[in-house]
Short mmCIF file of C-alpha atoms in Angstrom, two decimals:
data_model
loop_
_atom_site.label_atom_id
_atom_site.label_comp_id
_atom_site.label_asym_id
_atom_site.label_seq_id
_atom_site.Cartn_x
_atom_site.Cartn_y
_atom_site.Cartn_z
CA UNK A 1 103.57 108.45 106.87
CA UNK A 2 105.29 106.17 109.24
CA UNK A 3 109.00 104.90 110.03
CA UNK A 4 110.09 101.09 109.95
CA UNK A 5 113.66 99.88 110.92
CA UNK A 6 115.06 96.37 110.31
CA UNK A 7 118.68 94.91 110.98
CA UNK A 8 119.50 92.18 108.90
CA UNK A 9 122.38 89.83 110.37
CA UNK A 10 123.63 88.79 107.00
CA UNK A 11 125.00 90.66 104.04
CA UNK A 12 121.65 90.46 102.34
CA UNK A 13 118.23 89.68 102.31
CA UNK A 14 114.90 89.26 99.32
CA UNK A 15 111.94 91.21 99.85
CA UNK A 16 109.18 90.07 98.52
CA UNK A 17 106.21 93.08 98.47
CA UNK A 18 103.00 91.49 98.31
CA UNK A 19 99.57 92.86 97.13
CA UNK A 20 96.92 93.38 94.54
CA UNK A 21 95.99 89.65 94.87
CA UNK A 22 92.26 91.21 94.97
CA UNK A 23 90.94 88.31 96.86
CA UNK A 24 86.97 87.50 96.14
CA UNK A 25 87.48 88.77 92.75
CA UNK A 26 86.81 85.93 90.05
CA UNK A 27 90.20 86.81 88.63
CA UNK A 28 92.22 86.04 91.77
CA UNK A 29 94.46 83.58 90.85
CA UNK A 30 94.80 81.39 93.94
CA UNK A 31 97.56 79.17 92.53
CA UNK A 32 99.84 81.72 91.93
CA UNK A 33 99.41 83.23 95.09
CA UNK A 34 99.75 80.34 96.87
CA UNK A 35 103.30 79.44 94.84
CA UNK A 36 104.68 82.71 95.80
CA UNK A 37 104.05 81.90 99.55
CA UNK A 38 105.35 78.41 99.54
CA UNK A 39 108.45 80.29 98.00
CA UNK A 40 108.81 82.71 100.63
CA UNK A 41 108.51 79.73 103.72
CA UNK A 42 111.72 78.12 101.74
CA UNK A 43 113.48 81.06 101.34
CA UNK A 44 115.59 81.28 104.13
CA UNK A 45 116.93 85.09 103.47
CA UNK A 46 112.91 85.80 102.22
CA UNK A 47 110.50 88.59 103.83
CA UNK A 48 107.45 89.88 102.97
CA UNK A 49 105.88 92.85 103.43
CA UNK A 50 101.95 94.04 102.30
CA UNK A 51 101.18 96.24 99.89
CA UNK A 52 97.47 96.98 99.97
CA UNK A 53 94.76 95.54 98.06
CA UNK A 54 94.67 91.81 98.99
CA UNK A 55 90.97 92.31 99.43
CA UNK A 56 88.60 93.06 96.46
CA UNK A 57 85.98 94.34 98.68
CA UNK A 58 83.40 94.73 96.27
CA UNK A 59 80.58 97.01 98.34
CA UNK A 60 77.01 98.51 97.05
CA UNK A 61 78.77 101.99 95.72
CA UNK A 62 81.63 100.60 94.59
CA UNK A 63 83.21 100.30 91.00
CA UNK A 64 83.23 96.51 91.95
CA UNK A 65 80.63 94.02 91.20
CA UNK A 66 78.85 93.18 94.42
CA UNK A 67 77.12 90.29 92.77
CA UNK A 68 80.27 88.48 91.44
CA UNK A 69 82.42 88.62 93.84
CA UNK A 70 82.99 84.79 95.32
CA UNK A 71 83.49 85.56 98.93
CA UNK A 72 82.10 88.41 101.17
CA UNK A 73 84.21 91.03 102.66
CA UNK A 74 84.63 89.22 105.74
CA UNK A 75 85.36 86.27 104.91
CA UNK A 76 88.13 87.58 102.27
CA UNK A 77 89.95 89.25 105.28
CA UNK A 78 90.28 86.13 107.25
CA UNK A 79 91.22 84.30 104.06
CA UNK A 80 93.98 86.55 103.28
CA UNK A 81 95.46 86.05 107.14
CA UNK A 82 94.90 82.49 106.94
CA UNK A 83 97.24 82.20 103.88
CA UNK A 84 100.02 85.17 105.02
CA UNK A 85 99.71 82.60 108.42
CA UNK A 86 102.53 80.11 107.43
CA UNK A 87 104.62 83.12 106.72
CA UNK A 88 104.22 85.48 109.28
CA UNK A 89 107.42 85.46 111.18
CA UNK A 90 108.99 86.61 108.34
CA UNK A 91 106.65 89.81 107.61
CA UNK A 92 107.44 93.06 108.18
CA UNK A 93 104.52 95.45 107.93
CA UNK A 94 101.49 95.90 106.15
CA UNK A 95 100.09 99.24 104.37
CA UNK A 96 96.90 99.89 102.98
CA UNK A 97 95.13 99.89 99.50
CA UNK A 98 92.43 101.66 97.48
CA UNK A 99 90.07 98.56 97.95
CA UNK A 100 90.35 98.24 101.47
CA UNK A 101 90.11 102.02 101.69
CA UNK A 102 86.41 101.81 100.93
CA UNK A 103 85.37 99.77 103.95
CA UNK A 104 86.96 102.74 105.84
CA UNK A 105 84.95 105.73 104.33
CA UNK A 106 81.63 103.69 105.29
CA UNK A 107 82.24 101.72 108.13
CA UNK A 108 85.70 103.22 109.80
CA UNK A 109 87.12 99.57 109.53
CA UNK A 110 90.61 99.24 107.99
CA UNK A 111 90.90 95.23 106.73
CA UNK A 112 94.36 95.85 106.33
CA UNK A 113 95.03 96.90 110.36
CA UNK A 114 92.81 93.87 111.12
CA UNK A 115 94.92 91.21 109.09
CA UNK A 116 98.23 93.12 110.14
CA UNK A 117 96.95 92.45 114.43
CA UNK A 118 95.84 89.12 113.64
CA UNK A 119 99.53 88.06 112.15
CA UNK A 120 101.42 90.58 115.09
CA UNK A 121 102.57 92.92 112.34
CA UNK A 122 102.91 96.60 112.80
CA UNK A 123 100.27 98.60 110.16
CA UNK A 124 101.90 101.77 108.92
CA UNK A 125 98.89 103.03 107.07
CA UNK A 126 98.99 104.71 103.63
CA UNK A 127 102.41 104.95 103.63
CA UNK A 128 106.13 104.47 105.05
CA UNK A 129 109.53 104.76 105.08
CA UNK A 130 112.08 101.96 105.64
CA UNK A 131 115.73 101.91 106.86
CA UNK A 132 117.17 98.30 106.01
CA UNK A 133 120.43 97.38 107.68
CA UNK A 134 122.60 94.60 106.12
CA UNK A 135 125.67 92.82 107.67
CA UNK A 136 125.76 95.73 110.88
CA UNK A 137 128.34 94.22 112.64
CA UNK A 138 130.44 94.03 109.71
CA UNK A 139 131.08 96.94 107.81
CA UNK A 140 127.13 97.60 107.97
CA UNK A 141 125.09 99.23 104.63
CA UNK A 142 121.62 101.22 104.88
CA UNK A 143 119.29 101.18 102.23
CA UNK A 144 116.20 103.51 101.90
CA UNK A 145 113.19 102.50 100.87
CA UNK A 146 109.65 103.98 100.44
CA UNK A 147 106.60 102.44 99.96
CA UNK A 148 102.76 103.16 98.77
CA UNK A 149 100.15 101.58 97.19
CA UNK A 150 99.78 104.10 94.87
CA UNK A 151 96.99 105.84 93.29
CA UNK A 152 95.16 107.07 90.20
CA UNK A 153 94.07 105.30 87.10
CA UNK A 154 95.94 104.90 83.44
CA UNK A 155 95.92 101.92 81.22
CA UNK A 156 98.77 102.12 79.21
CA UNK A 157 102.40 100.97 80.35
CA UNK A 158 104.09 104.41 80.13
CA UNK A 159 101.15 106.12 82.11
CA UNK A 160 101.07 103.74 84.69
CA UNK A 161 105.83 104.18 84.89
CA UNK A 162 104.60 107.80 84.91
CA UNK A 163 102.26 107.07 87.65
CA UNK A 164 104.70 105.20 89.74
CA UNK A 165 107.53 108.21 89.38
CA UNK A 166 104.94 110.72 91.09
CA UNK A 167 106.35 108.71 94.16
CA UNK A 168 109.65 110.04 93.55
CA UNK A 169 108.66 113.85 94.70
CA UNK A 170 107.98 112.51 97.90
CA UNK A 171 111.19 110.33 98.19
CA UNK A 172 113.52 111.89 95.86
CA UNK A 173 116.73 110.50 97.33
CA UNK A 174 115.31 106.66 98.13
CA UNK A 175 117.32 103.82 97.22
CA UNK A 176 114.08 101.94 96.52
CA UNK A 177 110.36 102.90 95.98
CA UNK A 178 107.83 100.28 95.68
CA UNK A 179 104.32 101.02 94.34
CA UNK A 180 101.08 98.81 93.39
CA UNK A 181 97.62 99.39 92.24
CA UNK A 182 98.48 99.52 88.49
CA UNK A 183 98.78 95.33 88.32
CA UNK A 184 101.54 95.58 86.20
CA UNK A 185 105.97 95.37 87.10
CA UNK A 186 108.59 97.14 86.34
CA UNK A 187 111.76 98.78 87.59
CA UNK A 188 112.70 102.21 86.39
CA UNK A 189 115.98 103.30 86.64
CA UNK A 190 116.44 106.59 88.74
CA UNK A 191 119.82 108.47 88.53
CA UNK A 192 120.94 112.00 90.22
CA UNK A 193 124.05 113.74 91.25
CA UNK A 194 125.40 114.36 94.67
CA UNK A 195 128.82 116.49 95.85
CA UNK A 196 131.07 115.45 98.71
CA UNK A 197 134.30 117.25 99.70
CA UNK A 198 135.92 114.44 97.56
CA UNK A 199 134.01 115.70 94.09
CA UNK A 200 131.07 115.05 92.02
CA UNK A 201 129.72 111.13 92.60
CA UNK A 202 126.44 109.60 90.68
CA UNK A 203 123.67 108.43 92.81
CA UNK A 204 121.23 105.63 91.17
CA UNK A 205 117.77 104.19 92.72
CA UNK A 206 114.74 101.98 91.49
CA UNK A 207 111.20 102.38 90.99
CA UNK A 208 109.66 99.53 91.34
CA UNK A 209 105.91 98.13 90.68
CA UNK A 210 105.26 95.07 92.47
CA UNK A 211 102.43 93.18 90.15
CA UNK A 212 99.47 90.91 91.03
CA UNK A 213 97.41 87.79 90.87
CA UNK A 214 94.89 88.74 88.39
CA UNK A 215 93.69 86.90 85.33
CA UNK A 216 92.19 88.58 82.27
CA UNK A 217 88.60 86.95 81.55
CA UNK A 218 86.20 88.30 82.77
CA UNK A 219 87.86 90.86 84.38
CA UNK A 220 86.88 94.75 84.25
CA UNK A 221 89.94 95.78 81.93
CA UNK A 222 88.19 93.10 79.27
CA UNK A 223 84.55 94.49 79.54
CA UNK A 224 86.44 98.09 78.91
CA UNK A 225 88.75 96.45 76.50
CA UNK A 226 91.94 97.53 78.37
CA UNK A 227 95.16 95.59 78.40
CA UNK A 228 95.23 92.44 80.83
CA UNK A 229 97.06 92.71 83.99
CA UNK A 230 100.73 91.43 84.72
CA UNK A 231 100.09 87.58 86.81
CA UNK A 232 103.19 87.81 87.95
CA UNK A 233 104.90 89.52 91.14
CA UNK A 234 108.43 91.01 91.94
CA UNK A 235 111.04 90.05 94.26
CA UNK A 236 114.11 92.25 95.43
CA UNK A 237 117.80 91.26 96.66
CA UNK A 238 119.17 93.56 98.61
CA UNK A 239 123.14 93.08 99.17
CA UNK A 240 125.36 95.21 101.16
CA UNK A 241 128.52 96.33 99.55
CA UNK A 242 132.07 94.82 100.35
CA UNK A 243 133.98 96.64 103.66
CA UNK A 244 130.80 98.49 103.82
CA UNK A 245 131.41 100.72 100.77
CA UNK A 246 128.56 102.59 99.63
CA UNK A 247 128.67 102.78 96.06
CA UNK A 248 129.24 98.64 95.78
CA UNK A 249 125.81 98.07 97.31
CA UNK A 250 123.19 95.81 94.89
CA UNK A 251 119.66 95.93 94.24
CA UNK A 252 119.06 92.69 92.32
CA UNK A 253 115.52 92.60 90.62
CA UNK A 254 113.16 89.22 89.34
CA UNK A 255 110.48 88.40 88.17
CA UNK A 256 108.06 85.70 89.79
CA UNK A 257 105.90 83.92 87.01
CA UNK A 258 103.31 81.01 87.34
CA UNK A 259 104.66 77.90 86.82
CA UNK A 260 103.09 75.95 84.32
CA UNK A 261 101.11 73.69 86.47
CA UNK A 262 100.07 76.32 89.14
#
């Protein structure tokens, strides 16, 4: 688990968390991908950060299909920096994902750590912790996030929520936890009590699951007749609270959808 700080000069800023695009896979959807980073360069209060599993990394072993997968390995890691290229400056860090996790166990060779050096962004392996700052020198707010890929397998909507909440043992207190690897989004609601010398106040955070670019023919959750995946990814306002007050801090949530001639 690792630590990531950022300072944000303005009272807010969108975070975009990027993954499961499963690049090389016949069900990457390129178009949609490709929107979602043209949205980010004109975004002036966008950035990005990765989530694991941009690669499909299909390898001999694997629960992938070696033999219908449209790029090799390689090639799908220097795809994947050669898209995130344009947006770069405005990426934060990169963790790793199940798929890229295999190259590891046989070859010691994270694609994640490579495409992370190639764009000059820090790699925080499986996991991390993040302390955003908004509008410091102005009545500054903090907010907490954690993030993993995630883990585990589940079709169904509620086991793949429950899935995601596992997180919150880790992080109990976050403002924000972000999780992938089910291809689906959501936010769940997350509420707890806390006293100060003042009295009793409520606490509230988000789970969130960030989505993917995946189309359903074809795919494995059609040959096992499972439900399709979400094509469609998440996006996150984060917006510091007036005079710096803590409870008037916003987490503003939306969903990114294809547009109908991507």
């Amino acid at each position: 688990m690792e630590f990531f700080r950022k300072n944000f000069p303005g009272r807010c800023f969108t975070l975009y968390p990027l993954g499961d695009t499963h690049v090389g896979s016949k069900q990457y959807n390129e178009a949609f991908f490709k929107q979602v980073i043209d949205e980010i360069a004109h975004n002036d209060q966008a950035y990005w950060m990765g989530m694991g599993d941009f690669m499909e990394n299909a390898l001999m072993g694997s629960r992938s299909d070696v033999y219908t997968q449209t790029m090799p390995p390689t090639e799908q890691a220097n795809y994947i920096g050669d898209m995130l290229e344009p947006i770069k400056k405005k990426g934060l860090f990169m963790i790793t994902g199940n798929h890229e996790q295999r190259t590891m166990r046989v070859a010691g060779f994270v694609p994640e750590q490579y495409i992370s050096n190639r764009l000059g962004l820090p790699y925080l392996g499986f996991s991390a912790f993040a302390l955003f700052v908004v509008n410091e020198k102005k009545h500054g707010n903090t907010f907490v996030c954690y993030f993993h890929h995630s883990f585990g397998g589940g079709y169904t909507q509620g086991g793949k929520i429950n899935r995601a909440e596992q997180l919150r043992k880790i992080a109990p207190t976050a403002d924000a936890i972000f999780s992938g690897h089910s291809h689906t989004t959501a936010r769940i609601p997350i509420t707890w009590f806390d006293v100060l010398r003042t009295g009793l106040v409520t606490r509230i955070g988000y789970d969130y699951i960030t989505g993917s670019a995946l189309e359903y023919k074809g795919s494995y959750a059609e040959e096992r007749g499972k439900p399709a995946a979400a094509l469609e990814f998440i996006k996150v306002t984060f917006r510091g609270g007036t005079n710096g007050h803590w409870d008037s801090r916003e987490q503003i949530y939306e969903i990114i959808v294809p547009k109908k001639d991507a």
